[in-house]
Amino acid sequence: MSAIVTPAVILRTQPIRESDLIVVLLTPGHGKIDCIARGARRSRRRFPGGLPVGARGQVDVGRGRGSLAVLSSFAPSSDHGRLGRDLDVFAYVAYLCELSDQLVGGSASDPTAFAWLCEAIEAALAPTPAEAKPGLLRRYELGLLESLGLLPALAECSVCGSPGHATEEGVAFSAARGGILCLAHARMARRIPAAVLGLASALLEPDPEDRARAYAEADRETRRDLRDLCRELIAPHLRGELRSLAFFAQIAARPKPPAPE
Ligand SMILES: [Zn+2]
Protein backbone atom coordinates (compact mmCIF):
# COMPACT_ATOMS: atom_id res chain seq x y z
CA MET A 1 0.00 0.00 0.00
CA SER A 2 1.39 3.41 -0.90
CA ALA A 3 0.75 6.43 1.29
CA ILE A 4 -2.87 7.53 1.42
CA VAL A 5 -4.88 10.32 2.94
CA THR A 6 -8.46 9.29 3.61
CA PRO A 7 -11.41 9.79 5.91
CA ALA A 8 -11.49 7.06 8.55
CA VAL A 9 -13.17 5.87 11.74
CA ILE A 10 -11.11 4.33 14.54
CA LEU A 11 -12.62 0.88 15.16
CA ARG A 12 -10.19 -0.59 17.67
CA THR A 13 -6.92 0.18 19.40
CA GLN A 14 -4.48 -2.02 21.24
CA PRO A 15 -1.30 -1.06 23.11
CA ILE A 16 1.88 -2.55 21.76
CA ARG A 17 5.42 -2.21 23.08
CA GLU A 18 6.15 0.66 25.43
CA SER A 19 4.58 3.58 23.69
CA ASP A 20 2.92 2.44 20.45
CA LEU A 21 -0.66 1.71 19.59
CA ILE A 22 -2.12 -0.67 17.03
CA VAL A 23 -5.03 1.16 15.40
CA VAL A 24 -7.65 -0.55 13.22
CA LEU A 25 -9.34 1.92 10.89
CA LEU A 26 -12.39 1.70 8.67
CA THR A 27 -12.11 3.73 5.48
CA PRO A 28 -14.52 4.19 2.56
CA GLY A 29 -12.08 3.25 -0.19
CA HIS A 30 -9.69 0.75 1.41
CA GLY A 31 -11.91 -1.15 3.83
CA LYS A 32 -10.16 -1.93 7.07
CA ILE A 33 -6.57 -0.86 7.60
CA ASP A 34 -4.42 -2.15 10.48
CA CYS A 35 -1.75 0.36 11.35
CA ILE A 36 0.68 1.32 14.03
CA ALA A 37 0.70 4.74 15.66
CA ARG A 38 4.25 5.18 16.93
CA GLY A 39 4.63 6.98 20.22
CA ALA A 40 0.88 7.53 20.49
CA ARG A 41 0.81 6.41 24.11
CA ARG A 42 3.73 8.52 25.24
CA SER A 43 3.31 11.79 23.44
CA ARG A 44 0.21 13.59 22.27
CA ARG A 45 2.18 15.75 19.90
CA ARG A 46 1.27 13.88 16.73
CA PHE A 47 -2.19 12.86 17.90
CA PRO A 48 -3.32 15.84 19.97
CA GLY A 49 -6.89 14.64 20.54
CA GLY A 50 -5.76 11.09 21.23
CA LEU A 51 -7.05 8.14 19.23
CA PRO A 52 -10.35 7.18 20.87
CA VAL A 53 -12.44 4.35 19.44
CA GLY A 54 -15.27 5.86 17.41
CA ALA A 55 -13.38 9.03 16.47
CA ARG A 56 -13.86 10.14 12.87
CA GLY A 57 -11.34 12.15 10.95
CA GLN A 58 -8.77 12.40 8.21
CA VAL A 59 -5.82 10.02 8.44
CA ASP A 60 -2.44 9.93 6.79
CA VAL A 61 -1.34 6.33 6.43
CA GLY A 62 1.96 5.20 4.97
CA ARG A 63 3.64 1.96 4.10
CA GLY A 64 5.14 0.08 7.03
CA ARG A 65 7.84 -2.58 7.11
CA GLY A 66 5.62 -5.55 7.95
CA SER A 67 1.92 -6.10 7.46
CA LEU A 68 1.10 -3.01 9.50
CA ALA A 69 0.75 0.37 7.84
CA VAL A 70 2.00 3.43 9.69
CA LEU A 71 -0.49 6.01 10.95
CA SER A 72 1.35 9.30 10.81
CA SER A 73 -1.48 11.72 11.54
CA PHE A 74 -5.10 11.87 12.56
CA ALA A 75 -7.12 15.08 12.19
CA PRO A 76 -10.52 14.71 13.90
CA SER A 77 -13.42 15.91 11.74
CA SER A 78 -15.76 16.44 14.67
CA ASP A 79 -15.74 16.91 18.42
CA HIS A 80 -15.57 13.55 20.13
CA GLY A 81 -15.56 14.99 23.64
CA ARG A 82 -18.85 13.31 24.57
CA LEU A 83 -17.26 9.91 24.00
CA GLY A 84 -15.13 10.46 27.07
CA ARG A 85 -17.80 12.11 29.20
CA ASP A 86 -20.97 10.11 28.65
CA LEU A 87 -20.89 6.42 29.53
CA ASP A 88 -24.01 5.60 27.50
CA VAL A 89 -22.68 7.29 24.38
CA PHE A 90 -19.37 5.51 24.89
CA ALA A 91 -21.15 2.13 25.15
CA TYR A 92 -23.17 2.73 21.97
CA VAL A 93 -20.17 3.84 19.96
CA ALA A 94 -18.03 0.98 21.29
CA TYR A 95 -20.69 -1.46 20.12
CA LEU A 96 -21.00 0.13 16.66
CA CYS A 97 -17.24 -0.04 16.19
CA GLU A 98 -16.80 -3.56 17.53
CA LEU A 99 -19.62 -4.84 15.34
CA SER A 100 -18.06 -3.19 12.28
CA ASP A 101 -14.65 -4.57 13.15
CA GLN A 102 -16.03 -8.08 13.35
CA LEU A 103 -18.33 -8.00 10.33
CA VAL A 104 -16.31 -6.05 7.80
CA GLY A 105 -13.80 -8.40 6.27
CA GLY A 106 -10.77 -6.97 4.55
CA SER A 107 -9.54 -4.16 2.40
CA ALA A 108 -12.41 -4.09 -0.12
CA SER A 109 -13.79 -0.64 -0.84
CA ASP A 110 -17.19 -0.19 0.84
CA PRO A 111 -18.26 3.45 0.99
CA THR A 112 -21.80 2.40 1.97
CA ALA A 113 -20.73 0.57 5.12
CA PHE A 114 -18.48 3.53 5.97
CA ALA A 115 -21.34 5.99 5.51
CA TRP A 116 -23.65 3.83 7.66
CA LEU A 117 -21.08 3.81 10.46
CA CYS A 118 -20.48 7.58 10.32
CA GLU A 119 -24.23 8.20 10.42
CA ALA A 120 -24.66 5.83 13.37
CA ILE A 121 -21.85 7.45 15.39
CA GLU A 122 -23.23 10.91 14.62
CA ALA A 123 -26.66 9.79 15.85
CA ALA A 124 -25.20 8.22 19.00
CA LEU A 125 -23.39 11.49 19.82
CA ALA A 126 -26.49 13.60 19.16
CA PRO A 127 -28.82 14.36 22.08
CA THR A 128 -31.26 11.56 21.22
CA PRO A 129 -33.78 10.53 23.91
CA ALA A 130 -32.62 7.35 25.65
CA GLU A 131 -35.67 5.32 24.59
CA ALA A 132 -34.99 6.08 20.91
CA LYS A 133 -31.34 5.00 20.98
CA PRO A 134 -31.83 1.25 20.51
CA GLY A 135 -33.53 2.17 17.22
CA LEU A 136 -30.23 3.67 16.06
CA LEU A 137 -28.46 0.41 16.80
CA ARG A 138 -31.07 -1.64 14.96
CA ARG A 139 -30.78 0.67 11.96
CA TYR A 140 -27.04 0.25 11.90
CA GLU A 141 -27.17 -3.53 12.34
CA LEU A 142 -29.66 -3.86 9.49
CA GLY A 143 -27.87 -1.34 7.28
CA LEU A 144 -24.48 -2.95 7.78
CA LEU A 145 -25.88 -6.40 7.02
CA GLU A 146 -27.49 -4.95 3.90
CA SER A 147 -24.32 -3.27 2.66
CA LEU A 148 -22.38 -6.51 3.21
CA GLY A 149 -25.00 -8.49 1.27
CA LEU A 150 -25.98 -10.41 4.42
CA LEU A 151 -29.47 -9.04 5.01
CA PRO A 152 -32.27 -11.56 4.39
CA ALA A 153 -35.24 -10.61 2.21
CA LEU A 154 -37.71 -8.66 4.38
CA ALA A 155 -40.32 -7.63 1.82
CA GLU A 156 -40.96 -10.54 -0.53
CA CYS A 157 -40.26 -14.26 -0.87
CA SER A 158 -36.51 -14.82 -0.95
CA VAL A 159 -36.93 -17.71 -3.40
CA CYS A 160 -39.39 -16.37 -5.98
CA GLY A 161 -40.25 -12.76 -5.12
CA SER A 162 -43.96 -13.40 -4.43
CA PRO A 163 -45.60 -11.80 -1.39
CA GLY A 164 -44.65 -13.46 1.91
CA HIS A 165 -47.11 -15.95 3.39
CA ALA A 166 -48.79 -14.23 6.32
CA THR A 167 -51.04 -15.81 8.94
CA GLU A 168 -52.15 -14.60 12.36
CA GLU A 169 -48.86 -15.87 13.82
CA GLY A 170 -46.84 -13.84 11.37
CA VAL A 171 -44.97 -14.09 8.11
CA ALA A 172 -43.09 -17.24 7.08
CA PHE A 173 -39.36 -16.70 7.55
CA SER A 174 -36.17 -18.68 7.35
CA ALA A 175 -32.77 -17.00 7.65
CA ALA A 176 -31.17 -20.13 6.21
CA ARG A 177 -33.36 -19.93 3.09
CA GLY A 178 -32.74 -16.21 2.64
CA GLY A 179 -35.58 -14.42 4.44
CA ILE A 180 -39.34 -14.32 4.18
CA LEU A 181 -41.15 -16.96 2.15
CA CYS A 182 -44.37 -17.19 0.10
CA LEU A 183 -47.07 -19.84 0.53
CA ALA A 184 -45.39 -22.15 -2.00
CA HIS A 185 -42.00 -21.95 -0.29
CA ALA A 186 -43.10 -21.60 3.33
CA ARG A 187 -43.08 -25.28 4.29
CA MET A 188 -41.89 -25.81 7.88
CA ALA A 189 -40.76 -22.19 8.16
CA ARG A 190 -41.11 -20.34 11.46
CA ARG A 191 -43.27 -17.22 11.76
CA ILE A 192 -42.15 -13.70 12.51
CA PRO A 193 -44.74 -11.06 13.47
CA ALA A 194 -45.45 -8.77 10.53
CA ALA A 195 -44.88 -5.77 12.82
CA VAL A 196 -41.27 -6.86 13.43
CA LEU A 197 -40.53 -7.15 9.71
CA GLY A 198 -42.34 -3.85 9.13
CA LEU A 199 -40.20 -2.11 11.75
CA ALA A 200 -37.02 -3.57 10.23
CA SER A 201 -37.98 -2.22 6.80
CA ALA A 202 -38.99 1.15 8.27
CA LEU A 203 -35.58 1.54 9.95
CA LEU A 204 -33.89 1.19 6.57
CA GLU A 205 -35.87 4.12 5.14
CA PRO A 206 -33.81 7.20 4.26
CA ASP A 207 -35.89 9.81 6.11
CA PRO A 208 -34.74 10.04 9.76
CA GLU A 209 -38.11 11.41 10.89
CA ASP A 210 -39.99 8.46 9.37
CA ARG A 211 -37.59 6.07 11.09
CA ALA A 212 -37.87 7.79 14.45
CA ARG A 213 -41.66 7.74 14.21
CA ALA A 214 -41.76 4.04 13.27
CA TYR A 215 -39.54 3.16 16.23
CA ALA A 216 -41.48 5.38 18.65
CA GLU A 217 -44.76 3.78 17.56
CA ALA A 218 -43.54 0.18 17.88
CA ASP A 219 -44.51 -1.59 21.10
CA ARG A 220 -41.97 -3.07 23.52
CA GLU A 221 -42.47 -6.61 22.30
CA THR A 222 -41.89 -5.67 18.67
CA ARG A 223 -38.72 -3.78 19.60
CA ARG A 224 -37.44 -6.71 21.64
CA ASP A 225 -38.27 -9.21 18.88
CA LEU A 226 -36.42 -7.06 16.36
CA ARG A 227 -33.41 -6.84 18.67
CA ASP A 228 -33.39 -10.63 18.98
CA LEU A 229 -33.82 -11.07 15.22
CA CYS A 230 -30.88 -8.74 14.53
CA ARG A 231 -28.70 -10.65 17.01
CA GLU A 232 -29.67 -13.90 15.36
CA LEU A 233 -28.83 -12.58 11.88
CA ILE A 234 -25.49 -11.18 13.06
CA ALA A 235 -24.34 -14.20 15.11
CA PRO A 236 -23.23 -16.51 12.25
CA HIS A 237 -20.93 -13.79 10.90
CA LEU A 238 -19.08 -12.94 14.13
CA ARG A 239 -15.49 -14.00 14.61
CA GLY A 240 -15.72 -13.83 18.39
CA GLU A 241 -17.78 -12.62 21.30
CA LEU A 242 -18.96 -9.00 21.24
CA ARG A 243 -17.39 -7.67 24.43
CA SER A 244 -19.26 -4.36 24.20
CA LEU A 245 -22.54 -6.21 24.82
CA ALA A 246 -21.32 -7.21 28.29
CA PHE A 247 -20.47 -3.56 28.91
CA PHE A 248 -24.00 -2.56 27.89
CA ALA A 249 -25.43 -5.03 30.39
CA GLN A 250 -23.18 -3.57 33.11
CA ILE A 251 -24.24 0.02 32.60
CA ALA A 252 -27.89 -1.00 32.29
CA ALA A 253 -27.61 -2.68 35.70
CA ARG A 254 -26.01 0.28 37.49
CA PRO A 255 -28.18 2.06 40.06
CA LYS A 256 -30.24 4.85 38.53
CA PRO A 257 -29.98 8.35 39.94
CA PRO A 258 -33.19 9.46 41.66
CA ALA A 259 -35.71 10.94 39.22
CA PRO A 260 -35.97 14.73 39.33
CA GLU A 261 -39.08 16.00 41.13
ZN1 LIG B 1 -41.72 -18.07 -3.09
mmCIF file of C-alpha atoms and ligand atoms in Angstrom:
data_model
loop_
_atom_site.group_PDB
_atom_site.id
_atom_site.type_symbol
_atom_site.label_atom_id
_atom_site.label_comp_id
_atom_site.label_asym_id
_atom_site.label_seq_id
_atom_site.Cartn_x
_atom_site.Cartn_y
_atom_site.Cartn_z
ATOM 1 C CA MET A 1 0.000 0.000 0.000
ATOM 2 C CA SER A 2 1.387 3.408 -0.898
ATOM 3 C CA ALA A 3 0.751 6.433 1.291
ATOM 4 C CA ILE A 4 -2.872 7.528 1.415
ATOM 5 C CA VAL A 5 -4.884 10.319 2.935
ATOM 6 C CA THR A 6 -8.458 9.290 3.609
ATOM 7 C CA PRO A 7 -11.412 9.791 5.911
ATOM 8 C CA ALA A 8 -11.494 7.056 8.555
ATOM 9 C CA VAL A 9 -13.169 5.873 11.736
ATOM 10 C CA ILE A 10 -11.110 4.326 14.537
ATOM 11 C CA LEU A 11 -12.616 0.880 15.157
ATOM 12 C CA ARG A 12 -10.190 -0.593 17.669
ATOM 13 C CA THR A 13 -6.917 0.177 19.395
ATOM 14 C CA GLN A 14 -4.479 -2.018 21.243
ATOM 15 C CA PRO A 15 -1.305 -1.055 23.111
ATOM 16 C CA ILE A 16 1.880 -2.547 21.758
ATOM 17 C CA ARG A 17 5.422 -2.207 23.085
ATOM 18 C CA GLU A 18 6.147 0.656 25.434
ATOM 19 C CA SER A 19 4.577 3.578 23.686
ATOM 20 C CA ASP A 20 2.925 2.443 20.455
ATOM 21 C CA LEU A 21 -0.661 1.712 19.592
ATOM 22 C CA ILE A 22 -2.121 -0.672 17.032
ATOM 23 C CA VAL A 23 -5.030 1.161 15.396
ATOM 24 C CA VAL A 24 -7.647 -0.546 13.220
ATOM 25 C CA LEU A 25 -9.337 1.924 10.886
ATOM 26 C CA LEU A 26 -12.389 1.696 8.674
ATOM 27 C CA THR A 27 -12.113 3.726 5.483
ATOM 28 C CA PRO A 28 -14.519 4.190 2.564
ATOM 29 C CA GLY A 29 -12.078 3.249 -0.191
ATOM 30 C CA HIS A 30 -9.686 0.753 1.415
ATOM 31 C CA GLY A 31 -11.907 -1.148 3.831
ATOM 32 C CA LYS A 32 -10.159 -1.934 7.071
ATOM 33 C CA ILE A 33 -6.568 -0.856 7.596
ATOM 34 C CA ASP A 34 -4.418 -2.148 10.476
ATOM 35 C CA CYS A 35 -1.754 0.364 11.354
ATOM 36 C CA ILE A 36 0.683 1.322 14.025
ATOM 37 C CA ALA A 37 0.702 4.742 15.664
ATOM 38 C CA ARG A 38 4.253 5.184 16.930
ATOM 39 C CA GLY A 39 4.635 6.981 20.217
ATOM 40 C CA ALA A 40 0.880 7.528 20.488
ATOM 41 C CA ARG A 41 0.807 6.407 24.114
ATOM 42 C CA ARG A 42 3.726 8.519 25.240
ATOM 43 C CA SER A 43 3.314 11.785 23.441
ATOM 44 C CA ARG A 44 0.206 13.585 22.274
ATOM 45 C CA ARG A 45 2.179 15.753 19.896
ATOM 46 C CA ARG A 46 1.269 13.881 16.732
ATOM 47 C CA PHE A 47 -2.188 12.856 17.898
ATOM 48 C CA PRO A 48 -3.315 15.838 19.966
ATOM 49 C CA GLY A 49 -6.891 14.645 20.542
ATOM 50 C CA GLY A 50 -5.757 11.088 21.228
ATOM 51 C CA LEU A 51 -7.054 8.140 19.228
ATOM 52 C CA PRO A 52 -10.354 7.178 20.874
ATOM 53 C CA VAL A 53 -12.439 4.351 19.444
ATOM 54 C CA GLY A 54 -15.274 5.857 17.406
ATOM 55 C CA ALA A 55 -13.383 9.030 16.472
ATOM 56 C CA ARG A 56 -13.862 10.141 12.867
ATOM 57 C CA GLY A 57 -11.337 12.154 10.946
ATOM 58 C CA GLN A 58 -8.768 12.402 8.208
ATOM 59 C CA VAL A 59 -5.818 10.015 8.437
ATOM 60 C CA ASP A 60 -2.442 9.930 6.789
ATOM 61 C CA VAL A 61 -1.339 6.333 6.427
ATOM 62 C CA GLY A 62 1.958 5.200 4.970
ATOM 63 C CA ARG A 63 3.641 1.960 4.097
ATOM 64 C CA GLY A 64 5.137 0.079 7.030
ATOM 65 C CA ARG A 65 7.836 -2.577 7.112
ATOM 66 C CA GLY A 66 5.621 -5.548 7.945
ATOM 67 C CA SER A 67 1.923 -6.101 7.457
ATOM 68 C CA LEU A 68 1.104 -3.012 9.495
ATOM 69 C CA ALA A 69 0.754 0.370 7.835
ATOM 70 C CA VAL A 70 1.999 3.434 9.694
ATOM 71 C CA LEU A 71 -0.486 6.008 10.947
ATOM 72 C CA SER A 72 1.347 9.301 10.813
ATOM 73 C CA SER A 73 -1.482 11.719 11.535
ATOM 74 C CA PHE A 74 -5.104 11.873 12.558
ATOM 75 C CA ALA A 75 -7.116 15.084 12.193
ATOM 76 C CA PRO A 76 -10.522 14.708 13.899
ATOM 77 C CA SER A 77 -13.420 15.906 11.744
ATOM 78 C CA SER A 78 -15.759 16.443 14.669
ATOM 79 C CA ASP A 79 -15.740 16.908 18.418
ATOM 80 C CA HIS A 80 -15.567 13.547 20.134
ATOM 81 C CA GLY A 81 -15.563 14.992 23.640
ATOM 82 C CA ARG A 82 -18.849 13.313 24.573
ATOM 83 C CA LEU A 83 -17.262 9.914 23.999
ATOM 84 C CA GLY A 84 -15.128 10.456 27.072
ATOM 85 C CA ARG A 85 -17.800 12.105 29.198
ATOM 86 C CA ASP A 86 -20.967 10.114 28.650
ATOM 87 C CA LEU A 87 -20.894 6.423 29.532
ATOM 88 C CA ASP A 88 -24.011 5.600 27.500
ATOM 89 C CA VAL A 89 -22.679 7.286 24.376
ATOM 90 C CA PHE A 90 -19.372 5.509 24.891
ATOM 91 C CA ALA A 91 -21.146 2.135 25.150
ATOM 92 C CA TYR A 92 -23.170 2.731 21.973
ATOM 93 C CA VAL A 93 -20.173 3.841 19.962
ATOM 94 C CA ALA A 94 -18.029 0.983 21.291
ATOM 95 C CA TYR A 95 -20.687 -1.462 20.121
ATOM 96 C CA LEU A 96 -21.002 0.134 16.661
ATOM 97 C CA CYS A 97 -17.241 -0.044 16.188
ATOM 98 C CA GLU A 98 -16.799 -3.558 17.526
ATOM 99 C CA LEU A 99 -19.624 -4.836 15.341
ATOM 100 C CA SER A 100 -18.063 -3.185 12.284
ATOM 101 C CA ASP A 101 -14.647 -4.567 13.152
ATOM 102 C CA GLN A 102 -16.033 -8.076 13.355
ATOM 103 C CA LEU A 103 -18.334 -8.004 10.329
ATOM 104 C CA VAL A 104 -16.308 -6.048 7.802
ATOM 105 C CA GLY A 105 -13.798 -8.402 6.272
ATOM 106 C CA GLY A 106 -10.775 -6.971 4.555
ATOM 107 C CA SER A 107 -9.543 -4.164 2.398
ATOM 108 C CA ALA A 108 -12.407 -4.093 -0.123
ATOM 109 C CA SER A 109 -13.791 -0.637 -0.836
ATOM 110 C CA ASP A 110 -17.191 -0.190 0.842
ATOM 111 C CA PRO A 111 -18.263 3.450 0.987
ATOM 112 C CA THR A 112 -21.799 2.400 1.966
ATOM 113 C CA ALA A 113 -20.727 0.573 5.125
ATOM 114 C CA PHE A 114 -18.481 3.526 5.968
ATOM 115 C CA ALA A 115 -21.336 5.988 5.514
ATOM 116 C CA TRP A 116 -23.649 3.835 7.662
ATOM 117 C CA LEU A 117 -21.077 3.809 10.457
ATOM 118 C CA CYS A 118 -20.482 7.575 10.325
ATOM 119 C CA GLU A 119 -24.225 8.196 10.420
ATOM 120 C CA ALA A 120 -24.660 5.834 13.372
ATOM 121 C CA ILE A 121 -21.852 7.452 15.388
ATOM 122 C CA GLU A 122 -23.231 10.908 14.624
ATOM 123 C CA ALA A 123 -26.656 9.794 15.845
ATOM 124 C CA ALA A 124 -25.204 8.225 18.997
ATOM 125 C CA LEU A 125 -23.393 11.487 19.819
ATOM 126 C CA ALA A 126 -26.492 13.597 19.161
ATOM 127 C CA PRO A 127 -28.823 14.356 22.076
ATOM 128 C CA THR A 128 -31.262 11.556 21.217
ATOM 129 C CA PRO A 129 -33.783 10.534 23.910
ATOM 130 C CA ALA A 130 -32.622 7.347 25.652
ATOM 131 C CA GLU A 131 -35.672 5.317 24.586
ATOM 132 C CA ALA A 132 -34.995 6.084 20.906
ATOM 133 C CA LYS A 133 -31.341 5.004 20.984
ATOM 134 C CA PRO A 134 -31.831 1.255 20.508
ATOM 135 C CA GLY A 135 -33.533 2.170 17.219
ATOM 136 C CA LEU A 136 -30.233 3.671 16.061
ATOM 137 C CA LEU A 137 -28.463 0.413 16.802
ATOM 138 C CA ARG A 138 -31.071 -1.641 14.959
ATOM 139 C CA ARG A 139 -30.783 0.669 11.957
ATOM 140 C CA TYR A 140 -27.039 0.249 11.899
ATOM 141 C CA GLU A 141 -27.171 -3.525 12.343
ATOM 142 C CA LEU A 142 -29.657 -3.857 9.487
ATOM 143 C CA GLY A 143 -27.871 -1.337 7.276
ATOM 144 C CA LEU A 144 -24.478 -2.949 7.782
ATOM 145 C CA LEU A 145 -25.880 -6.403 7.016
ATOM 146 C CA GLU A 146 -27.490 -4.952 3.897
ATOM 147 C CA SER A 147 -24.324 -3.268 2.660
ATOM 148 C CA LEU A 148 -22.383 -6.511 3.213
ATOM 149 C CA GLY A 149 -25.000 -8.494 1.273
ATOM 150 C CA LEU A 150 -25.977 -10.415 4.424
ATOM 151 C CA LEU A 151 -29.471 -9.037 5.011
ATOM 152 C CA PRO A 152 -32.272 -11.563 4.387
ATOM 153 C CA ALA A 153 -35.238 -10.607 2.207
ATOM 154 C CA LEU A 154 -37.710 -8.665 4.378
ATOM 155 C CA ALA A 155 -40.319 -7.628 1.818
ATOM 156 C CA GLU A 156 -40.958 -10.544 -0.529
ATOM 157 C CA CYS A 157 -40.260 -14.260 -0.870
ATOM 158 C CA SER A 158 -36.508 -14.824 -0.951
ATOM 159 C CA VAL A 159 -36.935 -17.711 -3.396
ATOM 160 C CA CYS A 160 -39.391 -16.372 -5.975
ATOM 161 C CA GLY A 161 -40.245 -12.763 -5.119
ATOM 162 C CA SER A 162 -43.961 -13.400 -4.429
ATOM 163 C CA PRO A 163 -45.595 -11.797 -1.394
ATOM 164 C CA GLY A 164 -44.647 -13.456 1.906
ATOM 165 C CA HIS A 165 -47.106 -15.948 3.393
ATOM 166 C CA ALA A 166 -48.786 -14.231 6.323
ATOM 167 C CA THR A 167 -51.043 -15.813 8.938
ATOM 168 C CA GLU A 168 -52.146 -14.602 12.356
ATOM 169 C CA GLU A 169 -48.862 -15.874 13.822
ATOM 170 C CA GLY A 170 -46.843 -13.841 11.375
ATOM 171 C CA VAL A 171 -44.968 -14.091 8.110
ATOM 172 C CA ALA A 172 -43.094 -17.239 7.082
ATOM 173 C CA PHE A 173 -39.361 -16.699 7.550
ATOM 174 C CA SER A 174 -36.165 -18.682 7.349
ATOM 175 C CA ALA A 175 -32.774 -17.002 7.653
ATOM 176 C CA ALA A 176 -31.168 -20.135 6.206
ATOM 177 C CA ARG A 177 -33.361 -19.927 3.090
ATOM 178 C CA GLY A 178 -32.743 -16.211 2.643
ATOM 179 C CA GLY A 179 -35.583 -14.424 4.443
ATOM 180 C CA ILE A 180 -39.343 -14.317 4.182
ATOM 181 C CA LEU A 181 -41.154 -16.963 2.151
ATOM 182 C CA CYS A 182 -44.367 -17.190 0.100
ATOM 183 C CA LEU A 183 -47.071 -19.839 0.534
ATOM 184 C CA ALA A 184 -45.392 -22.152 -1.999
ATOM 185 C CA HIS A 185 -41.997 -21.947 -0.289
ATOM 186 C CA ALA A 186 -43.104 -21.602 3.334
ATOM 187 C CA ARG A 187 -43.084 -25.283 4.287
ATOM 188 C CA MET A 188 -41.888 -25.810 7.880
ATOM 189 C CA ALA A 189 -40.764 -22.195 8.163
ATOM 190 C CA ARG A 190 -41.107 -20.342 11.457
ATOM 191 C CA ARG A 191 -43.269 -17.219 11.763
ATOM 192 C CA ILE A 192 -42.145 -13.700 12.514
ATOM 193 C CA PRO A 193 -44.740 -11.064 13.470
ATOM 194 C CA ALA A 194 -45.450 -8.773 10.530
ATOM 195 C CA ALA A 195 -44.880 -5.769 12.817
ATOM 196 C CA VAL A 196 -41.271 -6.860 13.428
ATOM 197 C CA LEU A 197 -40.526 -7.147 9.712
ATOM 198 C CA GLY A 198 -42.343 -3.851 9.130
ATOM 199 C CA LEU A 199 -40.203 -2.113 11.751
ATOM 200 C CA ALA A 200 -37.021 -3.568 10.230
ATOM 201 C CA SER A 201 -37.985 -2.223 6.801
ATOM 202 C CA ALA A 202 -38.992 1.149 8.269
ATOM 203 C CA LEU A 203 -35.580 1.537 9.949
ATOM 204 C CA LEU A 204 -33.889 1.192 6.568
ATOM 205 C CA GLU A 205 -35.866 4.122 5.141
ATOM 206 C CA PRO A 206 -33.813 7.201 4.262
ATOM 207 C CA ASP A 207 -35.894 9.808 6.106
ATOM 208 C CA PRO A 208 -34.742 10.041 9.757
ATOM 209 C CA GLU A 209 -38.110 11.406 10.888
ATOM 210 C CA ASP A 210 -39.989 8.462 9.372
ATOM 211 C CA ARG A 211 -37.591 6.067 11.089
ATOM 212 C CA ALA A 212 -37.868 7.786 14.451
ATOM 213 C CA ARG A 213 -41.660 7.736 14.210
ATOM 214 C CA ALA A 214 -41.758 4.044 13.272
ATOM 215 C CA TYR A 215 -39.541 3.157 16.232
ATOM 216 C CA ALA A 216 -41.483 5.379 18.646
ATOM 217 C CA GLU A 217 -44.763 3.784 17.560
ATOM 218 C CA ALA A 218 -43.544 0.185 17.883
ATOM 219 C CA ASP A 219 -44.514 -1.590 21.096
ATOM 220 C CA ARG A 220 -41.966 -3.075 23.516
ATOM 221 C CA GLU A 221 -42.467 -6.607 22.302
ATOM 222 C CA THR A 222 -41.894 -5.666 18.669
ATOM 223 C CA ARG A 223 -38.722 -3.781 19.598
ATOM 224 C CA ARG A 224 -37.442 -6.706 21.643
ATOM 225 C CA ASP A 225 -38.273 -9.205 18.881
ATOM 226 C CA LEU A 226 -36.424 -7.056 16.361
ATOM 227 C CA ARG A 227 -33.408 -6.841 18.673
ATOM 228 C CA ASP A 228 -33.395 -10.633 18.979
ATOM 229 C CA LEU A 229 -33.822 -11.066 15.219
ATOM 230 C CA CYS A 230 -30.882 -8.739 14.528
ATOM 231 C CA ARG A 231 -28.697 -10.646 17.005
ATOM 232 C CA GLU A 232 -29.673 -13.900 15.362
ATOM 233 C CA LEU A 233 -28.830 -12.577 11.883
ATOM 234 C CA ILE A 234 -25.489 -11.185 13.056
ATOM 235 C CA ALA A 235 -24.342 -14.198 15.112
ATOM 236 C CA PRO A 236 -23.233 -16.509 12.251
ATOM 237 C CA HIS A 237 -20.930 -13.791 10.900
ATOM 238 C CA LEU A 238 -19.084 -12.936 14.126
ATOM 239 C CA ARG A 239 -15.494 -13.999 14.609
ATOM 240 C CA GLY A 240 -15.724 -13.829 18.386
ATOM 241 C CA GLU A 241 -17.780 -12.623 21.302
ATOM 242 C CA LEU A 242 -18.956 -9.004 21.240
ATOM 243 C CA ARG A 243 -17.388 -7.667 24.429
ATOM 244 C CA SER A 244 -19.256 -4.362 24.201
ATOM 245 C CA LEU A 245 -22.537 -6.213 24.821
ATOM 246 C CA ALA A 246 -21.317 -7.211 28.286
ATOM 247 C CA PHE A 247 -20.468 -3.564 28.913
ATOM 248 C CA PHE A 248 -23.999 -2.560 27.891
ATOM 249 C CA ALA A 249 -25.427 -5.029 30.390
ATOM 250 C CA GLN A 250 -23.181 -3.566 33.111
ATOM 251 C CA ILE A 251 -24.239 0.017 32.599
ATOM 252 C CA ALA A 252 -27.895 -1.000 32.290
ATOM 253 C CA ALA A 253 -27.614 -2.677 35.700
ATOM 254 C CA ARG A 254 -26.005 0.279 37.494
ATOM 255 C CA PRO A 255 -28.180 2.058 40.058
ATOM 256 C CA LYS A 256 -30.240 4.845 38.527
ATOM 257 C CA PRO A 257 -29.979 8.353 39.939
ATOM 258 C CA PRO A 258 -33.193 9.464 41.663
ATOM 259 C CA ALA A 259 -35.710 10.936 39.222
ATOM 260 C CA PRO A 260 -35.970 14.733 39.332
ATOM 261 C CA GLU A 261 -39.077 16.003 41.129
HETATM 262 ZN ZN ZN B 1 -41.720 -18.073 -3.093
#
